[in-house]
mmCIF file of N, CA and C in Angstrom:
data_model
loop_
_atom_site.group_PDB
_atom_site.id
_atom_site.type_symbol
_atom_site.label_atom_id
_atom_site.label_comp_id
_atom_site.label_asym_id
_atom_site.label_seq_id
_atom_site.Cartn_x
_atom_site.Cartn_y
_atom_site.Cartn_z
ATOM 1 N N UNK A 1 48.132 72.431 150.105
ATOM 2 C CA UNK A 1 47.757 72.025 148.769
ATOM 3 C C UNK A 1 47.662 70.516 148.739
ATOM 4 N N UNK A 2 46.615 69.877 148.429
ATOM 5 C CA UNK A 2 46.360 68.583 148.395
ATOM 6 C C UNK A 2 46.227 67.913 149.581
ATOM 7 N N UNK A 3 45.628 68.779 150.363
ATOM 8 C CA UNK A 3 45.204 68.497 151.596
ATOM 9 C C UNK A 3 43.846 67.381 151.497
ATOM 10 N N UNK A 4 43.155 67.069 150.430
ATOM 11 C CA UNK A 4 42.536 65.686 150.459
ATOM 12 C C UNK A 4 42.962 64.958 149.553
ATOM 13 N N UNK A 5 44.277 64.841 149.152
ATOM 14 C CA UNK A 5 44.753 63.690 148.493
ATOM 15 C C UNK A 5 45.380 62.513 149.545
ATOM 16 N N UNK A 6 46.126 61.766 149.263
ATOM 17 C CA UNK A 6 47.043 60.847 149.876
ATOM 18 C C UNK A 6 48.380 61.642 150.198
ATOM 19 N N UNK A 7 49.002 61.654 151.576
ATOM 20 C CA UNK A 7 49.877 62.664 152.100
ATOM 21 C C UNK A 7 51.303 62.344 151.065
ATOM 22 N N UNK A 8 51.399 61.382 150.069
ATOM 23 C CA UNK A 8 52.257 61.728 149.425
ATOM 24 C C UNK A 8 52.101 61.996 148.096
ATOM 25 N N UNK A 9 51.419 62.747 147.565
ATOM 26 C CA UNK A 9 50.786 62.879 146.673
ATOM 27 C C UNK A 9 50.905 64.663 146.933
ATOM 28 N N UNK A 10 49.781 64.753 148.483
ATOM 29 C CA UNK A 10 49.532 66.265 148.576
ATOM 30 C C UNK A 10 50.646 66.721 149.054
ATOM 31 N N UNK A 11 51.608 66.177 149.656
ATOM 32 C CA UNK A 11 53.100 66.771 149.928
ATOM 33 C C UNK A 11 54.259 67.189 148.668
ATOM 34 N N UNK A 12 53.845 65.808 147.851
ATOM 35 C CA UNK A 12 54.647 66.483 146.684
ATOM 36 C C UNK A 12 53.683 67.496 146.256
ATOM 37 N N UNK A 13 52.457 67.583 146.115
ATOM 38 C CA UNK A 13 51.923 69.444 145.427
ATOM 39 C C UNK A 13 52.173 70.333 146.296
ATOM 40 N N UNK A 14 52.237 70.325 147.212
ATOM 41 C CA UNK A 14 52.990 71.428 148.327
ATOM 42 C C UNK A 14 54.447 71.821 147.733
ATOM 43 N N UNK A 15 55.026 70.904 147.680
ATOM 44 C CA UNK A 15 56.856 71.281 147.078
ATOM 45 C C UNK A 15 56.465 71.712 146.124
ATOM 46 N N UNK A 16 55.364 71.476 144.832
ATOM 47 C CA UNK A 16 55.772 71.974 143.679
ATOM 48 C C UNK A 16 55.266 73.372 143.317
ATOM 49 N N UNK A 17 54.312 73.508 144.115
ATOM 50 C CA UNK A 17 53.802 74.814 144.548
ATOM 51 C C UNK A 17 54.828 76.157 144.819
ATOM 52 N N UNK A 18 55.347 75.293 145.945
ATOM 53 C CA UNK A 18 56.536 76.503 146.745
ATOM 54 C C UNK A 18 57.334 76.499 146.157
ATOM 55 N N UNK A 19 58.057 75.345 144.560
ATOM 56 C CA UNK A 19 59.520 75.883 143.723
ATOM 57 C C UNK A 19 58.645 76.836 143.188
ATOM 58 N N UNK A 20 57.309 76.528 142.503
ATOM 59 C CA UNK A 20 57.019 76.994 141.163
ATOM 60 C C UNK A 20 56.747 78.836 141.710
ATOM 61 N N UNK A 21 55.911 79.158 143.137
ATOM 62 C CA UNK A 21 56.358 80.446 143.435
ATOM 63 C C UNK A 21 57.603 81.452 143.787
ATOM 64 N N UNK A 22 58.273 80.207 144.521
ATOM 65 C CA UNK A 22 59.840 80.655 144.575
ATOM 66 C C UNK A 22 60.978 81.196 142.917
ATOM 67 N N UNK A 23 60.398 80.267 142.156
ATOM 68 C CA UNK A 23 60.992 80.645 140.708
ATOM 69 C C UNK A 23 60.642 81.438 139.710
ATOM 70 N N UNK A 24 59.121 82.090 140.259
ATOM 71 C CA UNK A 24 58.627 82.504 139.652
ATOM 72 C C UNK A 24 58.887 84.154 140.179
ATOM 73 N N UNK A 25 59.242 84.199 141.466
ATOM 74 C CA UNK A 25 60.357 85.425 141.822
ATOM 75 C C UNK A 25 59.130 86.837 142.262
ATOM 76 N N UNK A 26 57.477 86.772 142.204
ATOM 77 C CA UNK A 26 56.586 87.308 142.731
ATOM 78 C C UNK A 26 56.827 87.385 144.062
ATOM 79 N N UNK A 27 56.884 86.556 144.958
ATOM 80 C CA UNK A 27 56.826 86.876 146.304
ATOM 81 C C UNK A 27 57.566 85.392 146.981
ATOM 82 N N UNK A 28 57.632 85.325 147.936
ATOM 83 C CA UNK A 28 58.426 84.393 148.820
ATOM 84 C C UNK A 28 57.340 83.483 149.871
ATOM 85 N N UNK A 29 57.805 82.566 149.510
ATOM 86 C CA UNK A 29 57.012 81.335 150.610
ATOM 87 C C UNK A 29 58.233 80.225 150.591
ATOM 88 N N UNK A 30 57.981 79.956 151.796
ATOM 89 C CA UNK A 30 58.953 78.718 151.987
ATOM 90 C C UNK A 30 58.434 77.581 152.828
ATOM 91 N N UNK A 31 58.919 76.297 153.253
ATOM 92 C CA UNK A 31 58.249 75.045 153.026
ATOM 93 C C UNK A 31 58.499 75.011 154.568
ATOM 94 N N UNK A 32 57.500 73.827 155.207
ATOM 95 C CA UNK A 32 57.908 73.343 156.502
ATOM 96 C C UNK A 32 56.756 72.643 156.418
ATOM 97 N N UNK A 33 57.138 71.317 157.779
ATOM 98 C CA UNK A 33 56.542 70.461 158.266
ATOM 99 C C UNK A 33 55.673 70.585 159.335
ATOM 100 N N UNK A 34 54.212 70.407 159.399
ATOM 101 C CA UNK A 34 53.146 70.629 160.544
ATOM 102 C C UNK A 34 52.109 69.078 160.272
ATOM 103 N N UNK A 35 51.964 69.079 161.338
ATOM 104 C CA UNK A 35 51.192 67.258 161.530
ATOM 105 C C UNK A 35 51.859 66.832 160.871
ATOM 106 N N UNK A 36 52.923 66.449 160.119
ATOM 107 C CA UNK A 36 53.477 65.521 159.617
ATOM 108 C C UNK A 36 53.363 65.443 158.194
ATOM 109 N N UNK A 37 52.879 66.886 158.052
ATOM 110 C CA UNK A 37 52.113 66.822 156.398
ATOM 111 C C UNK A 37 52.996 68.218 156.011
ATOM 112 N N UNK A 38 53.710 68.718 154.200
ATOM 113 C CA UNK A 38 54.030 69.594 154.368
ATOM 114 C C UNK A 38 53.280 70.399 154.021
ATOM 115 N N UNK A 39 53.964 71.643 154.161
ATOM 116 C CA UNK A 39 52.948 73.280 154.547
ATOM 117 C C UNK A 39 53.767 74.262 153.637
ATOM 118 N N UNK A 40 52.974 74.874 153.056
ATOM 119 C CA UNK A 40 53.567 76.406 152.861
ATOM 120 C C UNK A 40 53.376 77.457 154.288
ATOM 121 N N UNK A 41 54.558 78.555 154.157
ATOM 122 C CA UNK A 41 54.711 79.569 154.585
ATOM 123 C C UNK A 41 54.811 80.456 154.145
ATOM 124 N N UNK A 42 54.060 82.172 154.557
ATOM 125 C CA UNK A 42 54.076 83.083 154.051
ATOM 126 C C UNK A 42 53.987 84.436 155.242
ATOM 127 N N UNK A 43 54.842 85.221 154.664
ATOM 128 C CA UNK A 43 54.637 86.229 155.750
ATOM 129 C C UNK A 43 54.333 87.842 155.338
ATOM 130 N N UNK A 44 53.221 88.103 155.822
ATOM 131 C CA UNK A 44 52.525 89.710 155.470
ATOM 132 C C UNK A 44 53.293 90.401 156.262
ATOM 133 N N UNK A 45 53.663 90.724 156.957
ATOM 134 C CA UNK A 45 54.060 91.210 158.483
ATOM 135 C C UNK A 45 54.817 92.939 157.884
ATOM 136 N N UNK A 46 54.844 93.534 156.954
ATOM 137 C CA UNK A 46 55.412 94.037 156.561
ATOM 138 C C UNK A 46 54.521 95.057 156.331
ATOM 139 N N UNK A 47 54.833 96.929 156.606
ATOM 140 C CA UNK A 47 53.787 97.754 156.422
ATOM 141 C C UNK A 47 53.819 98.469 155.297
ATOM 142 N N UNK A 48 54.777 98.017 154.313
ATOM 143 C CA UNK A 48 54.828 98.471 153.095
ATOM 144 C C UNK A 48 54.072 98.049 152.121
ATOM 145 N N UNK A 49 53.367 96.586 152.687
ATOM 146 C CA UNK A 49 52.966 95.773 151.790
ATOM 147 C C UNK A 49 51.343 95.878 151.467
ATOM 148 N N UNK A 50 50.723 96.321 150.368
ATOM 149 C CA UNK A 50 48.927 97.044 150.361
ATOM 150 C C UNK A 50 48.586 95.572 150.015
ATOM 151 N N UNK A 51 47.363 96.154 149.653
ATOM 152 C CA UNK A 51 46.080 95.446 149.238
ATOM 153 C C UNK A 51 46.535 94.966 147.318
ATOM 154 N N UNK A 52 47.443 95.886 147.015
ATOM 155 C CA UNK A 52 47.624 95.388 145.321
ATOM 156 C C UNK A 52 48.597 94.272 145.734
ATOM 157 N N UNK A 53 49.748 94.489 146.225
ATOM 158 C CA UNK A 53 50.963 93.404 146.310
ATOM 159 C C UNK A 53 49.960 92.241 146.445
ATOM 160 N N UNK A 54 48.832 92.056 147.249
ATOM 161 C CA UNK A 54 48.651 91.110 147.857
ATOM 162 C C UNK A 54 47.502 90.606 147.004
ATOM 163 N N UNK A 55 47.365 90.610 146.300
ATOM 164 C CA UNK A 55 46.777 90.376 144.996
ATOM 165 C C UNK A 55 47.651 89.673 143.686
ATOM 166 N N UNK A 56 48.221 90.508 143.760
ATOM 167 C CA UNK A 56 49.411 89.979 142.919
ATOM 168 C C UNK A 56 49.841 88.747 143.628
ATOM 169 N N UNK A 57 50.743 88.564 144.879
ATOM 170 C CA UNK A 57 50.597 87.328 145.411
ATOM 171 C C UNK A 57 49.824 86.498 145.500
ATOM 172 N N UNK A 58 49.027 86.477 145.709
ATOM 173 C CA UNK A 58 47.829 85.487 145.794
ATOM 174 C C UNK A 58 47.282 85.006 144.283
ATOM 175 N N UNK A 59 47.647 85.844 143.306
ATOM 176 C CA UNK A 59 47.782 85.284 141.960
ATOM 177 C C UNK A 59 48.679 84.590 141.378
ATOM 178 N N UNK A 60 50.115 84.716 142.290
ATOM 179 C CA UNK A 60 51.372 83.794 141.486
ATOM 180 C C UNK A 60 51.169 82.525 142.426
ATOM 181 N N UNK A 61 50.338 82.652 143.510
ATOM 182 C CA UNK A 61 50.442 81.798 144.080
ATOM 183 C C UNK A 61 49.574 80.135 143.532
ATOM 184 N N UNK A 62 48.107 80.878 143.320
ATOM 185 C CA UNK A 62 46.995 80.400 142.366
ATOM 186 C C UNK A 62 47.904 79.921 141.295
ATOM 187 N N UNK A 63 48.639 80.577 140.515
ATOM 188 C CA UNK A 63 49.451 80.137 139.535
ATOM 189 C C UNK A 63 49.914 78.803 139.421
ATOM 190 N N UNK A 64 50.859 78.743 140.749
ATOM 191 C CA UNK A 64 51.486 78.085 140.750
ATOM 192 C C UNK A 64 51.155 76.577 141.204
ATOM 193 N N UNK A 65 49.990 76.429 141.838
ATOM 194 C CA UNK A 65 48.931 75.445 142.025
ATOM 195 C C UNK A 65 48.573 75.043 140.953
ATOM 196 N N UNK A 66 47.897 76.065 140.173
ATOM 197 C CA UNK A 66 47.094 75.417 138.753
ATOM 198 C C UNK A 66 48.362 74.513 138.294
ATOM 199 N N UNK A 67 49.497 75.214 137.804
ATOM 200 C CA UNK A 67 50.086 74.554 137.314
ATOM 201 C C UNK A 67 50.872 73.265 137.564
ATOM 202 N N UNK A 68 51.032 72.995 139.096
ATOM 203 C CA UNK A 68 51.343 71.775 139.777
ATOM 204 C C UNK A 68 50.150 70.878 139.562
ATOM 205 N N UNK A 69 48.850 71.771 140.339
ATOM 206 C CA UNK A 69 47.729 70.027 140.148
ATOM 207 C C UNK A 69 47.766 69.695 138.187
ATOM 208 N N UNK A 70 47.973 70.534 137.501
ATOM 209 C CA UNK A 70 47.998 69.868 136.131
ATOM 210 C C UNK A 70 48.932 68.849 135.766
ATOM 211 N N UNK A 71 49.944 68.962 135.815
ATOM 212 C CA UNK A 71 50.789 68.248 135.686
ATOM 213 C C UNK A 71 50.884 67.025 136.372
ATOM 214 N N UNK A 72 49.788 66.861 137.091
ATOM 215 C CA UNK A 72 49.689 65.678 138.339
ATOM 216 C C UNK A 72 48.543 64.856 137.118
ATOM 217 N N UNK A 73 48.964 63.160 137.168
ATOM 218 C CA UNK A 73 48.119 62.306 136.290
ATOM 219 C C UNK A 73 46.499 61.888 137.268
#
């Protein structure tokens, strides 16, 4: 997220991304460092998990973007 902003800019929308899905209690992603820039993580790996869950995720996730880049001046 904010992968063409300034890396501290798009690093803080990365963190605010991953509280705002983490709190929002839909699904789980958690944070880490790659090139030096941070990253979300997410893991499908699971055979319980369809085509709706993953919809639903990918909507709290969207969520939680919209609502970070807004709040950004």
């Amino acid at each position: 997220f904010g992968a063409n902003e300034a890396s501290e800019l798009g690093d803080r929308l990365t963190r605010e991304v991953i509280a705002g899905i983490q709190s929002d209690g839909t699904c789980f992603a958690g944070g880490a460092t790659w090139r030096d820039r941070q990253v979300m993580r997410i893991s499908v790996s699971s055979w319980a998990t369809d085509l709706q869950q993953a919809h639903v995720s990918a909507d709290a996730i969207l969520k939680a973007w919209r609502a970070a880049r807004s709040a950004t001046p």
